Short mmCIF file of C-alpha atoms and ligand atoms in Angstrom, two decimals:
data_model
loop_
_atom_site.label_atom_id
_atom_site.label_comp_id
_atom_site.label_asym_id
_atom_site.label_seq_id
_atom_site.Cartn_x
_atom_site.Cartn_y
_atom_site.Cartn_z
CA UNK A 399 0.00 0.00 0.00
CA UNK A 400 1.89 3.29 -0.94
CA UNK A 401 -0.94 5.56 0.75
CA UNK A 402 -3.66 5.47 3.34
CA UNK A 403 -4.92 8.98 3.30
CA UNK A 404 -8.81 8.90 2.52
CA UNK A 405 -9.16 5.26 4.03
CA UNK A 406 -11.15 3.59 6.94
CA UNK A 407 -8.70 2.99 9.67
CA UNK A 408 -10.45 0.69 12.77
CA UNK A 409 -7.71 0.30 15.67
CA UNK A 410 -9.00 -2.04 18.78
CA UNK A 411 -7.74 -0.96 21.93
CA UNK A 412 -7.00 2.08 20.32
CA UNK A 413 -8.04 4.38 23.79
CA UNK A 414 -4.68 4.02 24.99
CA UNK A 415 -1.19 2.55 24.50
CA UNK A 416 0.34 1.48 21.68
CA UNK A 417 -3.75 1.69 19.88
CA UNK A 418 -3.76 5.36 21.00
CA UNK A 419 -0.03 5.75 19.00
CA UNK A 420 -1.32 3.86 15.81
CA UNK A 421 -4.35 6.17 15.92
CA UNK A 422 -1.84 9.47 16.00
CA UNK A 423 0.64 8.14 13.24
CA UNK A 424 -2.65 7.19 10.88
CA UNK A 425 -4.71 10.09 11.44
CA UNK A 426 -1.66 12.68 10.98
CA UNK A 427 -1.25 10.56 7.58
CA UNK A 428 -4.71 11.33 6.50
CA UNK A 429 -6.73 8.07 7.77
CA UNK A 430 -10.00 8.28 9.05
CA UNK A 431 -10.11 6.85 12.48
CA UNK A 432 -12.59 4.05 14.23
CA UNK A 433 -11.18 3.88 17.61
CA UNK A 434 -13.15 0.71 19.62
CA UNK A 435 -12.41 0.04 23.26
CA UNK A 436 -14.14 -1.15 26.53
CA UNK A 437 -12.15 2.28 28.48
CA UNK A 438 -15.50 4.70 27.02
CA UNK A 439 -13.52 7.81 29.62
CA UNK A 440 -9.83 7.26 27.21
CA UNK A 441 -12.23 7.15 23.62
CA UNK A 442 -13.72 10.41 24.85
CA UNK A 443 -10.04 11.77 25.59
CA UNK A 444 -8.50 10.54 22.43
CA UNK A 445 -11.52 11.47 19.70
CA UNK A 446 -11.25 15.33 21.57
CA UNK A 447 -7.30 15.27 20.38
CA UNK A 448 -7.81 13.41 17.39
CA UNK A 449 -10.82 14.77 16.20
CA UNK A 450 -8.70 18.08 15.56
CA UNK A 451 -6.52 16.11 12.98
CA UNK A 452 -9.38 13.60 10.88
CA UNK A 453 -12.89 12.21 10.99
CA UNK A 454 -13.15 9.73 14.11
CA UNK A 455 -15.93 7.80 15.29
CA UNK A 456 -15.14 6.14 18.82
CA UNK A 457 -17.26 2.67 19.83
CA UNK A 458 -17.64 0.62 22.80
CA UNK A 459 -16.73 -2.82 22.23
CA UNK A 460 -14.89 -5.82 24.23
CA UNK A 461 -13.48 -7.43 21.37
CA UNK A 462 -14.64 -10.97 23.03
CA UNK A 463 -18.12 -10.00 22.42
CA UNK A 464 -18.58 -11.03 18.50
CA UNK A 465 -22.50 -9.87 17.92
CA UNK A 466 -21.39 -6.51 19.65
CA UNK A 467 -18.14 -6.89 17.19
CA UNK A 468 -20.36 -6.95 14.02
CA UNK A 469 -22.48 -4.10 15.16
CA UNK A 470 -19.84 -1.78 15.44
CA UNK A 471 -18.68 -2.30 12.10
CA UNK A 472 -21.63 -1.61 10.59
CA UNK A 473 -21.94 1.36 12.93
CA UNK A 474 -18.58 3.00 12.03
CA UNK A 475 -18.82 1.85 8.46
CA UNK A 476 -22.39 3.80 7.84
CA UNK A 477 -20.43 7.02 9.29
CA UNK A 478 -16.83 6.76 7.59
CA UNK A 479 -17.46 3.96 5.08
CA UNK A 480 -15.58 1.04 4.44
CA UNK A 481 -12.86 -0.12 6.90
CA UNK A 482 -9.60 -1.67 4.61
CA UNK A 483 -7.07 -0.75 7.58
CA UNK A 484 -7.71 -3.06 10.38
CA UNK A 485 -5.78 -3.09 13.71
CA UNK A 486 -6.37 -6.14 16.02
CA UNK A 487 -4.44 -4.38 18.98
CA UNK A 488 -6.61 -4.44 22.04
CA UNK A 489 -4.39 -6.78 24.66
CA UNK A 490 -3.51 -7.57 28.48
CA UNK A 491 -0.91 -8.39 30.13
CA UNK A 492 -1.50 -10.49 33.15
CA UNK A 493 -1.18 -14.00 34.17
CA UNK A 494 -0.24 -16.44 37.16
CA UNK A 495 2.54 -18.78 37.62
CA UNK A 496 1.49 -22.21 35.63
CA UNK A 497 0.16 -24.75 38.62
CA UNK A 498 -1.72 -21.47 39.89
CA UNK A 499 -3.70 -21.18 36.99
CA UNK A 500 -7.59 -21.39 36.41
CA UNK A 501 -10.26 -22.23 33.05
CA UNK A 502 -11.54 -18.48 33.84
CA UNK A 503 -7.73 -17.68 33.23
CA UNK A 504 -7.11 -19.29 30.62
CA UNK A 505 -9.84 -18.20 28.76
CA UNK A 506 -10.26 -14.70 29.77
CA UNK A 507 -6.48 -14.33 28.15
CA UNK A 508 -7.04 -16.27 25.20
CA UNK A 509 -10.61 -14.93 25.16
CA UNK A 510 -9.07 -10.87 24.53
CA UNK A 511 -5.47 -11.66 22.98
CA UNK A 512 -6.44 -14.02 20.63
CA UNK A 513 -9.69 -14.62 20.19
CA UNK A 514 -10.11 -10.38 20.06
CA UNK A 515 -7.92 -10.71 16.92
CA UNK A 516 -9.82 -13.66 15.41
CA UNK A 517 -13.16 -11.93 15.53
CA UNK A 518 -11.23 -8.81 14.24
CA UNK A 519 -10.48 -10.55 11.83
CA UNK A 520 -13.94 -12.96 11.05
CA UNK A 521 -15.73 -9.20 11.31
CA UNK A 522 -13.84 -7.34 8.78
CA UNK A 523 -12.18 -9.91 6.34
CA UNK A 524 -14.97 -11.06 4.45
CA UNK A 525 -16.08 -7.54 4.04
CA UNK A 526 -12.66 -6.56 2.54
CA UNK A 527 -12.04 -8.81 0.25
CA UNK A 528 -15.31 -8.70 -1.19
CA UNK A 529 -15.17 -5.16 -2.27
CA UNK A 530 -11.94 -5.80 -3.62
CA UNK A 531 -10.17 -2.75 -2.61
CA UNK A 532 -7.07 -3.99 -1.05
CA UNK A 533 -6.21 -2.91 2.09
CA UNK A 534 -4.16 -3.87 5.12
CA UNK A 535 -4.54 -5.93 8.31
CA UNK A 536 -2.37 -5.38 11.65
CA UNK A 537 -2.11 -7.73 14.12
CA UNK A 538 -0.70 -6.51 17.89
CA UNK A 539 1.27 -9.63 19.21
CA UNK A 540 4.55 -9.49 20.98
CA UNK A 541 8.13 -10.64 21.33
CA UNK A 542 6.49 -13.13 23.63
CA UNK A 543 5.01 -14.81 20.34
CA UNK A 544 8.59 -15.46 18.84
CA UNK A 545 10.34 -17.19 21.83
CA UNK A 546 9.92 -18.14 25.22
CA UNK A 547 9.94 -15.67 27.86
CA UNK A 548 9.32 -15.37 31.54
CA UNK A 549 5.64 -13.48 30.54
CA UNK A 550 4.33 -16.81 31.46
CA UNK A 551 2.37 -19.40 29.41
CA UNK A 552 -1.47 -17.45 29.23
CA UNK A 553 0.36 -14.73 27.48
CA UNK A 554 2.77 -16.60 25.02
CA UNK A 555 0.31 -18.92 24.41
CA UNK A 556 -2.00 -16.54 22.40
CA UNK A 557 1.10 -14.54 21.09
CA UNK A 558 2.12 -17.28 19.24
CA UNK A 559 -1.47 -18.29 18.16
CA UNK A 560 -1.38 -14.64 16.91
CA UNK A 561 1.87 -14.58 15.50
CA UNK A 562 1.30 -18.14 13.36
CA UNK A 563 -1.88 -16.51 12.45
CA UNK A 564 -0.47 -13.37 10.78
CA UNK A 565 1.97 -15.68 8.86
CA UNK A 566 -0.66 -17.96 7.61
CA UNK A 567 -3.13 -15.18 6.74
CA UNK A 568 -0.60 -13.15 4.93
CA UNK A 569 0.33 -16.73 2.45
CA UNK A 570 -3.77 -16.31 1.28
CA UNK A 571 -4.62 -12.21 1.51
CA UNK A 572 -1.71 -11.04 -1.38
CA UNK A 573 -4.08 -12.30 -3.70
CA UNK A 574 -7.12 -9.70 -2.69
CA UNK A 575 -4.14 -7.39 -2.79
CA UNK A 576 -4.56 -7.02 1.23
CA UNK A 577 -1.29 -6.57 3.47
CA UNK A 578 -0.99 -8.31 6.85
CA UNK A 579 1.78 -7.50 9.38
CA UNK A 580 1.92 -8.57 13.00
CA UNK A 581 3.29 -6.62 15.35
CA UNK A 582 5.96 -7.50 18.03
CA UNK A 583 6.74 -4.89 20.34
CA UNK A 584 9.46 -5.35 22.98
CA UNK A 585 9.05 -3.19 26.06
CA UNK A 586 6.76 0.08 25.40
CA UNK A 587 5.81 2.63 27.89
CA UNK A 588 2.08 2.07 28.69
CA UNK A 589 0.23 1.71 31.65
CA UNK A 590 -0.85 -1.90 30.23
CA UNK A 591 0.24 -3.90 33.49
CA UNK A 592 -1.92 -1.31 35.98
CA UNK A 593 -5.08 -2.05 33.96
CA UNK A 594 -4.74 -5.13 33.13
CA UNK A 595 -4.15 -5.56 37.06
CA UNK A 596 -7.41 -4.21 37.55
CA UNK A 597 -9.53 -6.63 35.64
CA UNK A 598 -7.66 -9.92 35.49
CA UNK A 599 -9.84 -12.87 37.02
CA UNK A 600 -7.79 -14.24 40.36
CA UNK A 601 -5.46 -17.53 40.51
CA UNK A 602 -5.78 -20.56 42.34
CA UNK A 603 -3.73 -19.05 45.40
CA UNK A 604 -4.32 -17.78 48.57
CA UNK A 605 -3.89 -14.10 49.11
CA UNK A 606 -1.74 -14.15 51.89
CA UNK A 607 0.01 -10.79 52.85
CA UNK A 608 3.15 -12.15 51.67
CA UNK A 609 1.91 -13.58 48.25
CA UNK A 610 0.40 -10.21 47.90
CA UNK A 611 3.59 -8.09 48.75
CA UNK A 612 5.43 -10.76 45.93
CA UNK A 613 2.64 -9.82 43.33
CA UNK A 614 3.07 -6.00 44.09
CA UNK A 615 6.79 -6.22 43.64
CA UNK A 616 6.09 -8.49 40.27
CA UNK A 617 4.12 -6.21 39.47
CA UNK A 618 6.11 -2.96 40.19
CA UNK A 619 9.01 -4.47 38.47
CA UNK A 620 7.07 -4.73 35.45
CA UNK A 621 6.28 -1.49 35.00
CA UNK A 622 9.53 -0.07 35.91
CA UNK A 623 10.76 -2.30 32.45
CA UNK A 624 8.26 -0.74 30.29
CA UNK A 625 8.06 2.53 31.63
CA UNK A 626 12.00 2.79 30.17
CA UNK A 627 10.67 1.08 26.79
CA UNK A 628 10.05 2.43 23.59
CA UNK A 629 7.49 5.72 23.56
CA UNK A 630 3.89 4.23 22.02
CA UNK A 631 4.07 7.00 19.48
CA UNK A 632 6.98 5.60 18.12
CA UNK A 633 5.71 2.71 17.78
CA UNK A 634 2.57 3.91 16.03
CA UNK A 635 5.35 5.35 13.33
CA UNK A 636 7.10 2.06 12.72
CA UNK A 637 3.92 0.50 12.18
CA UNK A 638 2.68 3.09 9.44
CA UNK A 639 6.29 2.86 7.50
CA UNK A 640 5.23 -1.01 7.69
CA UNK A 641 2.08 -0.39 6.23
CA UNK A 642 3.21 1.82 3.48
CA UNK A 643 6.30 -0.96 2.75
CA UNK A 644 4.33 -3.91 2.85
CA UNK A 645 6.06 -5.76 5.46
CA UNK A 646 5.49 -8.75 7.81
CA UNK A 647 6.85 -7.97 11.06
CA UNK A 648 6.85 -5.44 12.77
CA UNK A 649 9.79 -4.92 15.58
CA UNK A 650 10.24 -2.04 18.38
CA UNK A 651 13.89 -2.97 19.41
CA UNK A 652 16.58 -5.60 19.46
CA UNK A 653 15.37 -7.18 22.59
CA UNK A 654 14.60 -10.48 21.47
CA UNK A 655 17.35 -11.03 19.20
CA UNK A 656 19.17 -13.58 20.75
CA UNK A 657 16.34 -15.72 21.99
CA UNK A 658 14.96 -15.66 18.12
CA UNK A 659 18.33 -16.79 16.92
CA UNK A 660 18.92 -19.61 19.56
CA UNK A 661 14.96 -21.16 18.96
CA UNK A 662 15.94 -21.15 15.58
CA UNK A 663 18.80 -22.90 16.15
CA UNK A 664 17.19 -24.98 18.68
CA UNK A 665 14.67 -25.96 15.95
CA UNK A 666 17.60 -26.51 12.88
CA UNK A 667 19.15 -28.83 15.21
CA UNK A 668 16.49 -31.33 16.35
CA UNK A 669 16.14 -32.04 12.50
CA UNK A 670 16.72 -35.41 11.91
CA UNK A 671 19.74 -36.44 10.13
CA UNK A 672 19.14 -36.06 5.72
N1 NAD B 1206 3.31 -2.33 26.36
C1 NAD B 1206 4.14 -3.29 26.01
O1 NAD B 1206 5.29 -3.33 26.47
C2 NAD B 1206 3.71 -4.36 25.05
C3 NAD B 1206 4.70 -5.27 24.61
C4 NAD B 1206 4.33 -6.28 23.73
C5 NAD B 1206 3.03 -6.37 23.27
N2 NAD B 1206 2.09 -5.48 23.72
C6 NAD B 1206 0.72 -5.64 23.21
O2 NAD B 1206 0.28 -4.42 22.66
C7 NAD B 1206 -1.15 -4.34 22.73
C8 NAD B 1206 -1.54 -3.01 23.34
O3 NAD B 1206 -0.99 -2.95 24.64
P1 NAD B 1206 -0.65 -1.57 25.39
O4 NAD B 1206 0.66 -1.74 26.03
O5 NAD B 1206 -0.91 -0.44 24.50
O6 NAD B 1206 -1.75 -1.64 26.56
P2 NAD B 1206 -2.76 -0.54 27.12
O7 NAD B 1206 -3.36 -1.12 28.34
O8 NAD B 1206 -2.09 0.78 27.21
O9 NAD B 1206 -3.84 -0.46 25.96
C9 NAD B 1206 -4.64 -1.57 25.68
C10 NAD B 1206 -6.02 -1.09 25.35
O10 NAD B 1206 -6.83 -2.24 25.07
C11 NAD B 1206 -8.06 -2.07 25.75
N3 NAD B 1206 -8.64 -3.38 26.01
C12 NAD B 1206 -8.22 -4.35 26.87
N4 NAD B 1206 -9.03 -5.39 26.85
C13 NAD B 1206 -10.00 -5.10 25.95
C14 NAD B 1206 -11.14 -5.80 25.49
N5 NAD B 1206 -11.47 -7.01 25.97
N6 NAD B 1206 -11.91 -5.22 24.54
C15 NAD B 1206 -11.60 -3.98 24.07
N7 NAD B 1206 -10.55 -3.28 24.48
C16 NAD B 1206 -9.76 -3.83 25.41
C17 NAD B 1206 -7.74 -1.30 27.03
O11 NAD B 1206 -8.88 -0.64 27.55
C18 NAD B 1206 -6.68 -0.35 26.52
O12 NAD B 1206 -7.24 0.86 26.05
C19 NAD B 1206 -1.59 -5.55 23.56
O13 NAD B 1206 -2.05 -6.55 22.68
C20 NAD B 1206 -0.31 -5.98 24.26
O14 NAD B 1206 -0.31 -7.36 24.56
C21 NAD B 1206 2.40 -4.48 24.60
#
């Protein structure tokens, strides 16, 4: 895609964050803006700035709920027309060491950070390539979705469901002439651990004051590594350049460099002899 000015841009989780970065890059590039997001206070906030730089309609949506999904898209397509930029970004953070873990877990985590992007993607696809005007697909996962990490198994899990995803989808969508790239950030400053801390379902442990103190620091630490990550706006650039190039994946630092090399080693290795 060489230009999106004049096009349908719909960014989930796009309140906040890394969302709220995309939205700035794309709207100062001439996009028209659907920002959808369950944080209705942060939409308000972020269609008052951006409203002064493009059209944007703002909807509230948890991207688990699919009938809600498809009513949104019909909403912001009636006021800004067809979406053909689509931004499956909406994500949390949280998770529990693995014996501690519960089904409400497990699916409350797959439930937003990969099954949001599948719905994303069962909403808008069929609509896109059926009017056959090209167009581009973004997929938020995470360094966590190219190697193992100490994020813990709830969020790899559906980084690397998103991450296969992207590569699949991107094999079948060059012929409707639609780009897919999936993004990988390393550490960026957002508030993301705070609120996912404030709606993650609880583990299978007892809150004792010192299990609580441990979470806090876990916690704490956390944020102190993103807070010195890469600014969200930034990252809302990178992924516009990717856009306009065409490209796969989508990278915010080094960070992961050596654990991508070594799996893939790890992985050339266990072949069996030719
Ligand atoms: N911040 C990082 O360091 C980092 C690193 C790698 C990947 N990511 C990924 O980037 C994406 C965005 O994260 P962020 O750091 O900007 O977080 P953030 O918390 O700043 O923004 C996420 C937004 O998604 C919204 N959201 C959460 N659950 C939702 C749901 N069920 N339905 C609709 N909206 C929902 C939140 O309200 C929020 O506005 C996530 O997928 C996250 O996993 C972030």
């Amino acid at each position: 895609m060489t230009d999106v000015r004049g096009r349908t841009a719909f960014i989930t989780g796009g309140a906040n964050g890394i969302g709220l970065g995309i939205a700035r890059a794309f709207a100062h590039a001439g996009a028209k803006l659907a920002l959808a997001d369950r944080d209705v206070a942060a939409l308000e906030r972020a269609k008052k700035e951006l409203g002064e730089v493009s059209s944007v309609e703002t909807v509230e949506l948890d991207v688990r709920d699919r009938d809600a999904y498809a009513r949104a898209a019909d909403a912001v397509e009636r006021k800004l027309g067809p979406v053909s930029l689509l931004f499956n970004n909406a994500g949390v953070a949280g998770g529990a060491p693995a014996p501690k873990l519960t089904y409400e877990l497990w699916d409350w985590a797959i439930g937003i950070n990969l099954g949001g992007v599948i719905n994303g993607i069962q909403t808008f696809l069929p609509r896109m390539a059926e009017r056959g005007a090209g167009g581009h697909i973004v997929n938020t996962a995470s360094g966590a979705g190219l190697a193992a990490t100490p994020s813990g198994v709830l969020y790899s899990t559906a980084k690397f469901g998103v991450v296969g995803l992207s590569e699949t989808l991107q094999l079948e969508l060059g012929a409707f002439g639609i780009g897919v790239s999936v993004l990988c950030p390393g550490p960026v400053a957002t508030d993301i651990v705070a609120r996912t801390a404030q709606s993650q379902p609880p583990a299978n442990e007892s809150q004792s004051d010192e299990q609580r103190k441990l979470r806090a620091e876990r916690l704490g630490l956390a944020t102190r590594v993103l807070q010195q990550g890469v600014s969200p706006d930034r990252v809302g650039e990178r992924v516009l350049e990717a856009v306009l190039g065409n490209r796969l994946y989508i990278h915010t630092d080094r960070i992961m460099e050596q654990l991508i090399a070594a799996r893939a080693q790890a992985l050339l290795d266990a072949l069996p002899e030719a």
